[in-house]
């Protein structure tokens, strides 16, 4: 996706924030870095997201201009850092063992120094959904859980050496039957993790092998599993529902009713992105937008 150069936005004095709008409660947003989508969504909702999450691939420098534009508005920042490289029109995963061995340290240190230059804390989710079986950097014969843990700990140590102000957020996918490793096998340890995240979606009937699931059916087993693993605070890093197969607005209302049962969940990032298969954005219907606005007011 082509994005507007943030340097140009900064020079133009562009502000993402809806002036005078109240915060969107416990909700953050995962969003494209295009300089337009965030402000447009907030104007529709009439509230401001105090936390913003975005994606960056391997070899891509930390997006300091974008981060500065957001911190100028006192937003919390989170980077979903994916160890993959686009090559020949397809993504290729960066082996965890090569990261753990220090083969990418020049790039990693430059990334860490850019974060330090920002002068504000940044949360980093390295290799989100590492327990999956659909992405370029996930587990396989040459990418073991042990390799992942060693890579995570190495990155943590390098950022600490560079004095970068980082919170490390370990974010697997929600539990599913064909996962290649348990949460426990992939957990780097409390000394290397500041927060635990979970990514999960209600796919509805967008494909033949899924069915409509409530918010609690989607997340409850995984929340219990990570709560048994660690007492670190929990966030939901990617949350959304499809429209097909039920009521997305009803799903959002159910989320709002159910969330107080899980006080360990401190923040949710709505996944406001349309991918090639499903439109996960809040703006897929006016009913969904209205349900979200009602939830924020509650």
PDB file of C-alpha atoms in Angstrom:
ATOM      1  CA  UNK A   1       0.000   0.000   0.000  1.00  0.00           C
ATOM      2  CA  UNK A   2       1.380   3.386  -0.995  1.00  0.00           C
ATOM      3  CA  UNK A   3       1.495   5.829   1.873  1.00  0.00           C
ATOM      4  CA  UNK A   4       1.821   9.591   2.047  1.00  0.00           C
ATOM      5  CA  UNK A   5       5.373  10.613   3.094  1.00  0.00           C
ATOM      6  CA  UNK A   6       5.096  11.612   6.720  1.00  0.00           C
ATOM      7  CA  UNK A   7       7.775  14.263   6.321  1.00  0.00           C
ATOM      8  CA  UNK A   8       5.380  16.100   4.016  1.00  0.00           C
ATOM      9  CA  UNK A   9       2.566  15.733   6.526  1.00  0.00           C
ATOM     10  CA  UNK A  10       4.734  17.135   9.292  1.00  0.00           C
ATOM     11  CA  UNK A  11       5.802  20.099   7.202  1.00  0.00           C
ATOM     12  CA  UNK A  12       2.177  20.776   6.367  1.00  0.00           C
ATOM     13  CA  UNK A  13       1.292  20.720  10.062  1.00  0.00           C
ATOM     14  CA  UNK A  14      -1.221  17.925   9.586  1.00  0.00           C
ATOM     15  CA  UNK A  15      -2.922  16.695  12.747  1.00  0.00           C
ATOM     16  CA  UNK A  16      -4.570  13.288  13.008  1.00  0.00           C
ATOM     17  CA  UNK A  17      -6.567  14.199  16.091  1.00  0.00           C
ATOM     18  CA  UNK A  18     -10.207  15.246  16.094  1.00  0.00           C
ATOM     19  CA  UNK A  19     -10.041  18.511  18.036  1.00  0.00           C
ATOM     20  CA  UNK A  20     -11.759  18.330  21.417  1.00  0.00           C
ATOM     21  CA  UNK A  21     -12.778  14.691  21.046  1.00  0.00           C
ATOM     22  CA  UNK A  22     -12.787  12.420  24.070  1.00  0.00           C
ATOM     23  CA  UNK A  23     -10.565   9.311  24.115  1.00  0.00           C
ATOM     24  CA  UNK A  24     -11.929   6.063  22.639  1.00  0.00           C
ATOM     25  CA  UNK A  25     -11.824   4.373  26.045  1.00  0.00           C
ATOM     26  CA  UNK A  26      -9.668   1.242  26.311  1.00  0.00           C
ATOM     27  CA  UNK A  27      -9.521   0.944  22.531  1.00  0.00           C
ATOM     28  CA  UNK A  28      -6.443   1.514  20.442  1.00  0.00           C
ATOM     29  CA  UNK A  29      -6.310   0.970  16.688  1.00  0.00           C
ATOM     30  CA  UNK A  30      -4.148  -1.034  14.307  1.00  0.00           C
ATOM     31  CA  UNK A  31      -4.062   0.993  11.122  1.00  0.00           C
ATOM     32  CA  UNK A  32      -2.186   1.585   7.837  1.00  0.00           C
ATOM     33  CA  UNK A  33       0.523   4.257   7.828  1.00  0.00           C
ATOM     34  CA  UNK A  34      -1.069   6.394   5.117  1.00  0.00           C
ATOM     35  CA  UNK A  35      -1.536   9.691   6.953  1.00  0.00           C
ATOM     36  CA  UNK A  36      -5.276   9.769   6.190  1.00  0.00           C
ATOM     37  CA  UNK A  37      -7.083   6.736   7.583  1.00  0.00           C
ATOM     38  CA  UNK A  38      -6.634   7.513  11.275  1.00  0.00           C
ATOM     39  CA  UNK A  39      -8.095  11.016  11.151  1.00  0.00           C
ATOM     40  CA  UNK A  40     -10.958   9.922   8.897  1.00  0.00           C
ATOM     41  CA  UNK A  41     -11.949   7.140  11.293  1.00  0.00           C
ATOM     42  CA  UNK A  42     -11.771   9.373  14.351  1.00  0.00           C
ATOM     43  CA  UNK A  43     -13.992  11.962  12.689  1.00  0.00           C
ATOM     44  CA  UNK A  44     -16.618   9.275  12.051  1.00  0.00           C
ATOM     45  CA  UNK A  45     -16.425   8.045  15.634  1.00  0.00           C
ATOM     46  CA  UNK A  46     -16.068  11.385  17.392  1.00  0.00           C
ATOM     47  CA  UNK A  47     -13.328  10.054  19.676  1.00  0.00           C
ATOM     48  CA  UNK A  48      -9.526   9.884  19.682  1.00  0.00           C
ATOM     49  CA  UNK A  49      -7.456   6.698  19.872  1.00  0.00           C
ATOM     50  CA  UNK A  50      -4.796   7.214  22.525  1.00  0.00           C
ATOM     51  CA  UNK A  51      -2.805   4.201  21.270  1.00  0.00           C
ATOM     52  CA  UNK A  52      -1.868   3.423  17.657  1.00  0.00           C
ATOM     53  CA  UNK A  53      -0.323   0.210  16.324  1.00  0.00           C
ATOM     54  CA  UNK A  54       1.269  -0.233  12.924  1.00  0.00           C
ATOM     55  CA  UNK A  55       3.274  -2.813  10.954  1.00  0.00           C
ATOM     56  CA  UNK A  56       6.887  -2.735   9.834  1.00  0.00           C
ATOM     57  CA  UNK A  57       8.844  -5.386   7.947  1.00  0.00           C
ATOM     58  CA  UNK A  58      12.443  -6.465   8.401  1.00  0.00           C
ATOM     59  CA  UNK A  59      15.128  -4.182   6.916  1.00  0.00           C
ATOM     60  CA  UNK A  60      12.652  -1.297   7.086  1.00  0.00           C
ATOM     61  CA  UNK A  61      13.925   1.524   9.336  1.00  0.00           C
ATOM     62  CA  UNK A  62      11.862   2.544  12.329  1.00  0.00           C
ATOM     63  CA  UNK A  63       9.372   5.095  10.983  1.00  0.00           C
ATOM     64  CA  UNK A  64      10.577   8.030  13.053  1.00  0.00           C
ATOM     65  CA  UNK A  65       8.560  10.732  11.193  1.00  0.00           C
ATOM     66  CA  UNK A  66       5.318   8.819  11.698  1.00  0.00           C
ATOM     67  CA  UNK A  67       6.146   8.154  15.336  1.00  0.00           C
ATOM     68  CA  UNK A  68       6.905  11.833  15.914  1.00  0.00           C
ATOM     69  CA  UNK A  69       3.615  12.876  14.325  1.00  0.00           C
ATOM     70  CA  UNK A  70       1.744  10.563  16.687  1.00  0.00           C
ATOM     71  CA  UNK A  71       3.686  11.404  19.845  1.00  0.00           C
ATOM     72  CA  UNK A  72       3.111  15.081  19.151  1.00  0.00           C
ATOM     73  CA  UNK A  73      -0.519  14.208  19.886  1.00  0.00           C
ATOM     74  CA  UNK A  74       0.428  12.259  23.036  1.00  0.00           C
ATOM     75  CA  UNK A  75      -0.502   8.854  21.659  1.00  0.00           C
ATOM     76  CA  UNK A  76       1.014   5.608  22.846  1.00  0.00           C
ATOM     77  CA  UNK A  77       2.902   3.785  20.084  1.00  0.00           C
ATOM     78  CA  UNK A  78       3.190   0.117  19.207  1.00  0.00           C
ATOM     79  CA  UNK A  79       5.097  -1.426  16.304  1.00  0.00           C
ATOM     80  CA  UNK A  80       4.197  -4.869  15.012  1.00  0.00           C
ATOM     81  CA  UNK A  81       7.642  -5.853  13.710  1.00  0.00           C
ATOM     82  CA  UNK A  82       7.507  -8.687  11.193  1.00  0.00           C
ATOM     83  CA  UNK A  83      10.748 -10.565  10.365  1.00  0.00           C
ATOM     84  CA  UNK A  84      10.009 -10.919   6.667  1.00  0.00           C
ATOM     85  CA  UNK A  85      11.384  -9.463   3.447  1.00  0.00           C
ATOM     86  CA  UNK A  86       9.519  -8.882   0.177  1.00  0.00           C
ATOM     87  CA  UNK A  87      11.450 -10.656  -2.551  1.00  0.00           C
ATOM     88  CA  UNK A  88      10.226 -11.240  -6.095  1.00  0.00           C
ATOM     89  CA  UNK A  89       6.639 -10.360  -5.207  1.00  0.00           C
ATOM     90  CA  UNK A  90       6.483 -12.786  -2.261  1.00  0.00           C
ATOM     91  CA  UNK A  91       7.459 -12.564   1.395  1.00  0.00           C
ATOM     92  CA  UNK A  92      10.441 -14.539   2.665  1.00  0.00           C
ATOM     93  CA  UNK A  93      10.894 -15.104   6.374  1.00  0.00           C
ATOM     94  CA  UNK A  94      14.056 -14.105   8.217  1.00  0.00           C
ATOM     95  CA  UNK A  95      15.239 -17.174  10.153  1.00  0.00           C
ATOM     96  CA  UNK A  96      15.062 -16.718  13.899  1.00  0.00           C
ATOM     97  CA  UNK A  97      18.414 -18.426  14.376  1.00  0.00           C
ATOM     98  CA  UNK A  98      20.125 -15.827  12.156  1.00  0.00           C
ATOM     99  CA  UNK A  99      18.667 -13.047  14.325  1.00  0.00           C
ATOM    100  CA  UNK A 100      19.734 -14.850  17.499  1.00  0.00           C
ATOM    101  CA  UNK A 101      23.253 -15.279  16.070  1.00  0.00           C
ATOM    102  CA  UNK A 102      23.617 -11.526  15.597  1.00  0.00           C
ATOM    103  CA  UNK A 103      23.720 -11.636  11.783  1.00  0.00           C
ATOM    104  CA  UNK A 104      21.307  -8.668  11.588  1.00  0.00           C
ATOM    105  CA  UNK A 105      22.726  -6.612  14.447  1.00  0.00           C
ATOM    106  CA  UNK A 106      23.689  -3.599  12.313  1.00  0.00           C
ATOM    107  CA  UNK A 107      20.065  -3.192  11.238  1.00  0.00           C
ATOM    108  CA  UNK A 108      18.701  -3.992  14.699  1.00  0.00           C
ATOM    109  CA  UNK A 109      20.976  -1.441  16.389  1.00  0.00           C
ATOM    110  CA  UNK A 110      19.999   1.252  13.871  1.00  0.00           C
ATOM    111  CA  UNK A 111      16.326   0.506  14.583  1.00  0.00           C
ATOM    112  CA  UNK A 112      16.946   0.700  18.329  1.00  0.00           C
ATOM    113  CA  UNK A 113      18.841   3.999  18.038  1.00  0.00           C
ATOM    114  CA  UNK A 114      15.982   5.525  16.051  1.00  0.00           C
ATOM    115  CA  UNK A 115      13.573   4.484  18.807  1.00  0.00           C
ATOM    116  CA  UNK A 116      15.917   6.042  21.383  1.00  0.00           C
ATOM    117  CA  UNK A 117      16.033   9.254  19.319  1.00  0.00           C
ATOM    118  CA  UNK A 118      12.247   9.549  19.589  1.00  0.00           C
ATOM    119  CA  UNK A 119      12.606  10.083  23.322  1.00  0.00           C
ATOM    120  CA  UNK A 120       9.281   8.398  24.083  1.00  0.00           C
ATOM    121  CA  UNK A 121       8.416   4.807  25.007  1.00  0.00           C
ATOM    122  CA  UNK A 122       7.564   2.472  22.139  1.00  0.00           C
ATOM    123  CA  UNK A 123       5.976  -0.946  22.494  1.00  0.00           C
ATOM    124  CA  UNK A 124       7.308  -3.589  20.111  1.00  0.00           C
ATOM    125  CA  UNK A 125       5.593  -6.811  19.147  1.00  0.00           C
ATOM    126  CA  UNK A 126       8.242  -8.931  17.437  1.00  0.00           C
ATOM    127  CA  UNK A 127       6.978 -11.688  15.084  1.00  0.00           C
ATOM    128  CA  UNK A 128       3.265 -11.399  15.888  1.00  0.00           C
ATOM    129  CA  UNK A 129       1.318 -14.664  15.613  1.00  0.00           C
ATOM    130  CA  UNK A 130       4.556 -16.637  15.704  1.00  0.00           C
ATOM    131  CA  UNK A 131       2.559 -19.753  16.657  1.00  0.00           C
ATOM    132  CA  UNK A 132       0.670 -19.709  13.355  1.00  0.00           C
ATOM    133  CA  UNK A 133       1.177 -21.809  10.239  1.00  0.00           C
ATOM    134  CA  UNK A 134       0.284 -19.340   7.480  1.00  0.00           C
ATOM    135  CA  UNK A 135       3.040 -16.702   7.427  1.00  0.00           C
ATOM    136  CA  UNK A 136       6.561 -16.392   6.027  1.00  0.00           C
ATOM    137  CA  UNK A 137       8.307 -16.254   9.418  1.00  0.00           C
ATOM    138  CA  UNK A 138       6.332 -18.779  11.423  1.00  0.00           C
ATOM    139  CA  UNK A 139       7.436 -22.147  12.719  1.00  0.00           C
ATOM    140  CA  UNK A 140       8.894 -24.974  10.648  1.00  0.00           C
ATOM    141  CA  UNK A 141      11.833 -27.385  10.516  1.00  0.00           C
ATOM    142  CA  UNK A 142      14.291 -24.481  10.315  1.00  0.00           C
ATOM    143  CA  UNK A 143      12.371 -22.153  12.629  1.00  0.00           C
ATOM    144  CA  UNK A 144      11.873 -23.833  15.988  1.00  0.00           C
ATOM    145  CA  UNK A 145      10.305 -22.473  19.188  1.00  0.00           C
ATOM    146  CA  UNK A 146      13.790 -22.484  20.729  1.00  0.00           C
ATOM    147  CA  UNK A 147      15.071 -20.373  17.826  1.00  0.00           C
ATOM    148  CA  UNK A 148      12.235 -17.889  18.365  1.00  0.00           C
ATOM    149  CA  UNK A 149      12.955 -17.566  22.091  1.00  0.00           C
ATOM    150  CA  UNK A 150      16.671 -17.019  21.458  1.00  0.00           C
ATOM    151  CA  UNK A 151      15.934 -14.403  18.789  1.00  0.00           C
ATOM    152  CA  UNK A 152      13.525 -12.555  21.094  1.00  0.00           C
ATOM    153  CA  UNK A 153      16.005 -12.504  23.974  1.00  0.00           C
ATOM    154  CA  UNK A 154      18.803 -11.321  21.690  1.00  0.00           C
ATOM    155  CA  UNK A 155      16.701  -8.412  20.395  1.00  0.00           C
ATOM    156  CA  UNK A 156      15.728  -7.502  23.955  1.00  0.00           C
ATOM    157  CA  UNK A 157      19.387  -7.424  24.998  1.00  0.00           C
ATOM    158  CA  UNK A 158      20.514  -5.357  22.000  1.00  0.00           C
ATOM    159  CA  UNK A 159      17.798  -2.730  22.586  1.00  0.00           C
ATOM    160  CA  UNK A 160      18.779  -2.557  26.246  1.00  0.00           C
ATOM    161  CA  UNK A 161      22.432  -2.037  25.258  1.00  0.00           C
ATOM    162  CA  UNK A 162      21.318   0.807  22.977  1.00  0.00           C
ATOM    163  CA  UNK A 163      19.237   2.332  25.809  1.00  0.00           C
ATOM    164  CA  UNK A 164      16.071   2.338  23.705  1.00  0.00           C
ATOM    165  CA  UNK A 165      12.894   2.938  25.713  1.00  0.00           C
ATOM    166  CA  UNK A 166      10.930  -0.160  24.693  1.00  0.00           C
ATOM    167  CA  UNK A 167       8.138  -2.272  26.144  1.00  0.00           C
ATOM    168  CA  UNK A 168       8.235  -5.800  24.734  1.00  0.00           C
ATOM    169  CA  UNK A 169       4.812  -7.267  23.910  1.00  0.00           C
ATOM    170  CA  UNK A 170       4.718 -11.014  23.215  1.00  0.00           C
ATOM    171  CA  UNK A 171       1.754 -11.618  20.891  1.00  0.00           C
ATOM    172  CA  UNK A 172       0.774 -15.089  19.703  1.00  0.00           C
ATOM    173  CA  UNK A 173      -2.384 -15.884  17.789  1.00  0.00           C
ATOM    174  CA  UNK A 174      -5.330 -17.157  19.820  1.00  0.00           C
ATOM    175  CA  UNK A 175      -5.334 -20.913  20.398  1.00  0.00           C
ATOM    176  CA  UNK A 176      -6.272 -23.064  17.427  1.00  0.00           C
ATOM    177  CA  UNK A 177      -6.118 -26.827  16.794  1.00  0.00           C
ATOM    178  CA  UNK A 178      -3.202 -27.035  14.327  1.00  0.00           C
ATOM    179  CA  UNK A 179      -0.761 -24.743  16.175  1.00  0.00           C
ATOM    180  CA  UNK A 180       2.808 -26.017  15.898  1.00  0.00           C
ATOM    181  CA  UNK A 181       3.857 -25.131  19.436  1.00  0.00           C
ATOM    182  CA  UNK A 182       2.346 -24.327  22.811  1.00  0.00           C
ATOM    183  CA  UNK A 183       2.384 -20.887  24.372  1.00  0.00           C
ATOM    184  CA  UNK A 184       4.768 -22.172  27.009  1.00  0.00           C
ATOM    185  CA  UNK A 185       7.300 -23.385  24.418  1.00  0.00           C
ATOM    186  CA  UNK A 186       7.310 -19.960  22.749  1.00  0.00           C
ATOM    187  CA  UNK A 187       7.343 -17.740  25.838  1.00  0.00           C
ATOM    188  CA  UNK A 188      10.688 -15.921  26.293  1.00  0.00           C
ATOM    189  CA  UNK A 189      10.226 -15.535  30.069  1.00  0.00           C
ATOM    190  CA  UNK A 190       9.013 -12.740  32.322  1.00  0.00           C
ATOM    191  CA  UNK A 191      12.447 -11.100  32.387  1.00  0.00           C
ATOM    192  CA  UNK A 192      12.145 -10.490  28.631  1.00  0.00           C
ATOM    193  CA  UNK A 193       8.449  -9.600  28.334  1.00  0.00           C
ATOM    194  CA  UNK A 194       6.596  -6.528  29.590  1.00  0.00           C
ATOM    195  CA  UNK A 195       3.144  -7.347  28.315  1.00  0.00           C
ATOM    196  CA  UNK A 196       1.294 -10.218  26.627  1.00  0.00           C
ATOM    197  CA  UNK A 197      -0.853  -9.708  23.564  1.00  0.00           C
ATOM    198  CA  UNK A 198      -3.336 -11.877  21.674  1.00  0.00           C
ATOM    199  CA  UNK A 199      -4.484 -11.603  18.063  1.00  0.00           C
ATOM    200  CA  UNK A 200      -7.908 -12.995  17.226  1.00  0.00           C
ATOM    201  CA  UNK A 201     -10.829 -12.539  14.855  1.00  0.00           C
ATOM    202  CA  UNK A 202     -14.407 -13.623  14.392  1.00  0.00           C
ATOM    203  CA  UNK A 203     -14.253 -14.825  10.785  1.00  0.00           C
ATOM    204  CA  UNK A 204     -17.978 -15.483  10.662  1.00  0.00           C
ATOM    205  CA  UNK A 205     -18.822 -17.450   7.506  1.00  0.00           C
ATOM    206  CA  UNK A 206     -16.234 -15.836   5.246  1.00  0.00           C
ATOM    207  CA  UNK A 207     -14.817 -19.295   4.500  1.00  0.00           C
ATOM    208  CA  UNK A 208     -16.138 -22.867   4.746  1.00  0.00           C
ATOM    209  CA  UNK A 209     -14.143 -23.907   7.824  1.00  0.00           C
ATOM    210  CA  UNK A 210     -15.215 -21.102  10.168  1.00  0.00           C
ATOM    211  CA  UNK A 211     -18.405 -20.323  12.017  1.00  0.00           C
ATOM    212  CA  UNK A 212     -19.705 -17.256  13.799  1.00  0.00           C
ATOM    213  CA  UNK A 213     -18.133 -16.873  17.250  1.00  0.00           C
ATOM    214  CA  UNK A 214     -18.900 -14.381  19.990  1.00  0.00           C
ATOM    215  CA  UNK A 215     -16.153 -12.256  21.502  1.00  0.00           C
ATOM    216  CA  UNK A 216     -15.945 -14.596  24.495  1.00  0.00           C
ATOM    217  CA  UNK A 217     -15.802 -17.713  22.317  1.00  0.00           C
ATOM    218  CA  UNK A 218     -13.029 -16.077  20.306  1.00  0.00           C
ATOM    219  CA  UNK A 219     -10.775 -14.978  23.161  1.00  0.00           C
ATOM    220  CA  UNK A 220     -11.703 -16.567  26.510  1.00  0.00           C
ATOM    221  CA  UNK A 221      -9.703 -19.842  26.218  1.00  0.00           C
ATOM    222  CA  UNK A 222      -6.568 -17.963  25.128  1.00  0.00           C
ATOM    223  CA  UNK A 223      -6.879 -15.319  27.840  1.00  0.00           C
ATOM    224  CA  UNK A 224      -7.088 -18.106  30.424  1.00  0.00           C
ATOM    225  CA  UNK A 225      -4.058 -19.840  28.876  1.00  0.00           C
ATOM    226  CA  UNK A 226      -1.773 -16.803  28.994  1.00  0.00           C
ATOM    227  CA  UNK A 227      -3.035 -15.855  32.462  1.00  0.00           C
ATOM    228  CA  UNK A 228      -1.888 -19.313  33.618  1.00  0.00           C
ATOM    229  CA  UNK A 229       1.513 -18.710  32.008  1.00  0.00           C
ATOM    230  CA  UNK A 230       2.299 -15.241  33.371  1.00  0.00           C
ATOM    231  CA  UNK A 231       0.853 -12.421  35.433  1.00  0.00           C
ATOM    232  CA  UNK A 232       1.980  -9.805  32.933  1.00  0.00           C
ATOM    233  CA  UNK A 233      -0.780  -7.429  31.762  1.00  0.00           C
ATOM    234  CA  UNK A 234      -2.700  -8.509  28.678  1.00  0.00           C
ATOM    235  CA  UNK A 235      -3.695  -6.582  25.591  1.00  0.00           C
ATOM    236  CA  UNK A 236      -5.586  -7.703  22.498  1.00  0.00           C
ATOM    237  CA  UNK A 237      -3.327  -6.639  19.649  1.00  0.00           C
ATOM    238  CA  UNK A 238      -5.591  -7.430  16.691  1.00  0.00           C
ATOM    239  CA  UNK A 239      -9.344  -7.621  17.246  1.00  0.00           C
ATOM    240  CA  UNK A 240     -12.118  -7.565  14.670  1.00  0.00           C
ATOM    241  CA  UNK A 241     -15.229  -9.260  13.325  1.00  0.00           C
ATOM    242  CA  UNK A 242     -16.423  -9.984   9.833  1.00  0.00           C
ATOM    243  CA  UNK A 243     -19.876  -8.829   8.718  1.00  0.00           C
ATOM    244  CA  UNK A 244     -20.800 -12.110   7.006  1.00  0.00           C
ATOM    245  CA  UNK A 245     -22.584 -14.744   9.053  1.00  0.00           C
ATOM    246  CA  UNK A 246     -24.105 -12.589  11.777  1.00  0.00           C
ATOM    247  CA  UNK A 247     -24.261  -9.045  13.088  1.00  0.00           C
ATOM    248  CA  UNK A 248     -20.943  -7.213  13.398  1.00  0.00           C
ATOM    249  CA  UNK A 249     -22.703  -4.505  15.385  1.00  0.00           C
ATOM    250  CA  UNK A 250     -24.059  -7.168  17.720  1.00  0.00           C
ATOM    251  CA  UNK A 251     -20.571  -8.640  18.071  1.00  0.00           C
ATOM    252  CA  UNK A 252     -19.224  -5.240  19.142  1.00  0.00           C
ATOM    253  CA  UNK A 253     -22.050  -4.819  21.663  1.00  0.00           C
ATOM    254  CA  UNK A 254     -21.276  -8.292  23.026  1.00  0.00           C
ATOM    255  CA  UNK A 255     -17.586  -7.351  23.316  1.00  0.00           C
ATOM    256  CA  UNK A 256     -18.561  -4.302  25.332  1.00  0.00           C
ATOM    257  CA  UNK A 257     -20.744  -6.349  27.710  1.00  0.00           C
ATOM    258  CA  UNK A 258     -18.190  -9.154  28.106  1.00  0.00           C
ATOM    259  CA  UNK A 259     -14.929  -7.246  28.539  1.00  0.00           C
ATOM    260  CA  UNK A 260     -15.437  -6.339  32.245  1.00  0.00           C
ATOM    261  CA  UNK A 261     -15.157 -10.078  33.014  1.00  0.00           C
ATOM    262  CA  UNK A 262     -11.458  -9.867  32.066  1.00  0.00           C
ATOM    263  CA  UNK A 263      -9.883  -7.054  34.122  1.00  0.00           C
ATOM    264  CA  UNK A 264      -6.385  -8.285  33.188  1.00  0.00           C
ATOM    265  CA  UNK A 265      -7.053  -7.063  29.627  1.00  0.00           C
ATOM    266  CA  UNK A 266      -5.876  -3.459  29.706  1.00  0.00           C
ATOM    267  CA  UNK A 267      -6.232  -2.441  26.036  1.00  0.00           C
ATOM    268  CA  UNK A 268      -7.720  -3.624  22.740  1.00  0.00           C
ATOM    269  CA  UNK A 269      -6.466  -2.611  19.301  1.00  0.00           C
ATOM    270  CA  UNK A 270      -9.221  -2.764  16.693  1.00  0.00           C
ATOM    271  CA  UNK A 271      -7.791  -4.054  13.405  1.00  0.00           C
ATOM    272  CA  UNK A 272      -8.964  -1.285  11.051  1.00  0.00           C
ATOM    273  CA  UNK A 273      -7.499  -2.746   7.848  1.00  0.00           C
ATOM    274  CA  UNK A 274      -9.047  -4.334   4.777  1.00  0.00           C
ATOM    275  CA  UNK A 275      -7.015  -7.338   3.677  1.00  0.00           C
ATOM    276  CA  UNK A 276      -7.361  -9.281   0.451  1.00  0.00           C
ATOM    277  CA  UNK A 277     -10.046 -11.572   1.869  1.00  0.00           C
ATOM    278  CA  UNK A 278     -12.017  -9.697   4.532  1.00  0.00           C
ATOM    279  CA  UNK A 279     -12.804  -6.075   5.320  1.00  0.00           C
ATOM    280  CA  UNK A 280     -12.085  -5.858   9.052  1.00  0.00           C
ATOM    281  CA  UNK A 281     -12.544  -2.095   9.376  1.00  0.00           C
ATOM    282  CA  UNK A 282     -14.972  -0.505  11.813  1.00  0.00           C
ATOM    283  CA  UNK A 283     -16.507   1.414   8.933  1.00  0.00           C
ATOM    284  CA  UNK A 284     -17.952  -1.586   7.065  1.00  0.00           C
ATOM    285  CA  UNK A 285     -21.432  -0.487   8.172  1.00  0.00           C
ATOM    286  CA  UNK A 286     -23.059   2.400   9.976  1.00  0.00           C
ATOM    287  CA  UNK A 287     -24.471  -0.099  12.458  1.00  0.00           C
ATOM    288  CA  UNK A 288     -20.941  -1.232  13.397  1.00  0.00           C
ATOM    289  CA  UNK A 289     -19.782   2.367  13.806  1.00  0.00           C
ATOM    290  CA  UNK A 290     -22.803   3.191  15.976  1.00  0.00           C
ATOM    291  CA  UNK A 291     -22.221   0.096  18.144  1.00  0.00           C
ATOM    292  CA  UNK A 292     -18.598   1.061  18.677  1.00  0.00           C
ATOM    293  CA  UNK A 293     -19.511   4.651  19.565  1.00  0.00           C
ATOM    294  CA  UNK A 294     -22.032   3.362  22.089  1.00  0.00           C
ATOM    295  CA  UNK A 295     -19.419   1.028  23.580  1.00  0.00           C
ATOM    296  CA  UNK A 296     -16.922   3.882  23.969  1.00  0.00           C
ATOM    297  CA  UNK A 297     -19.539   6.014  25.732  1.00  0.00           C
ATOM    298  CA  UNK A 298     -20.182   3.160  28.196  1.00  0.00           C
TER     299      UNK A 298
END
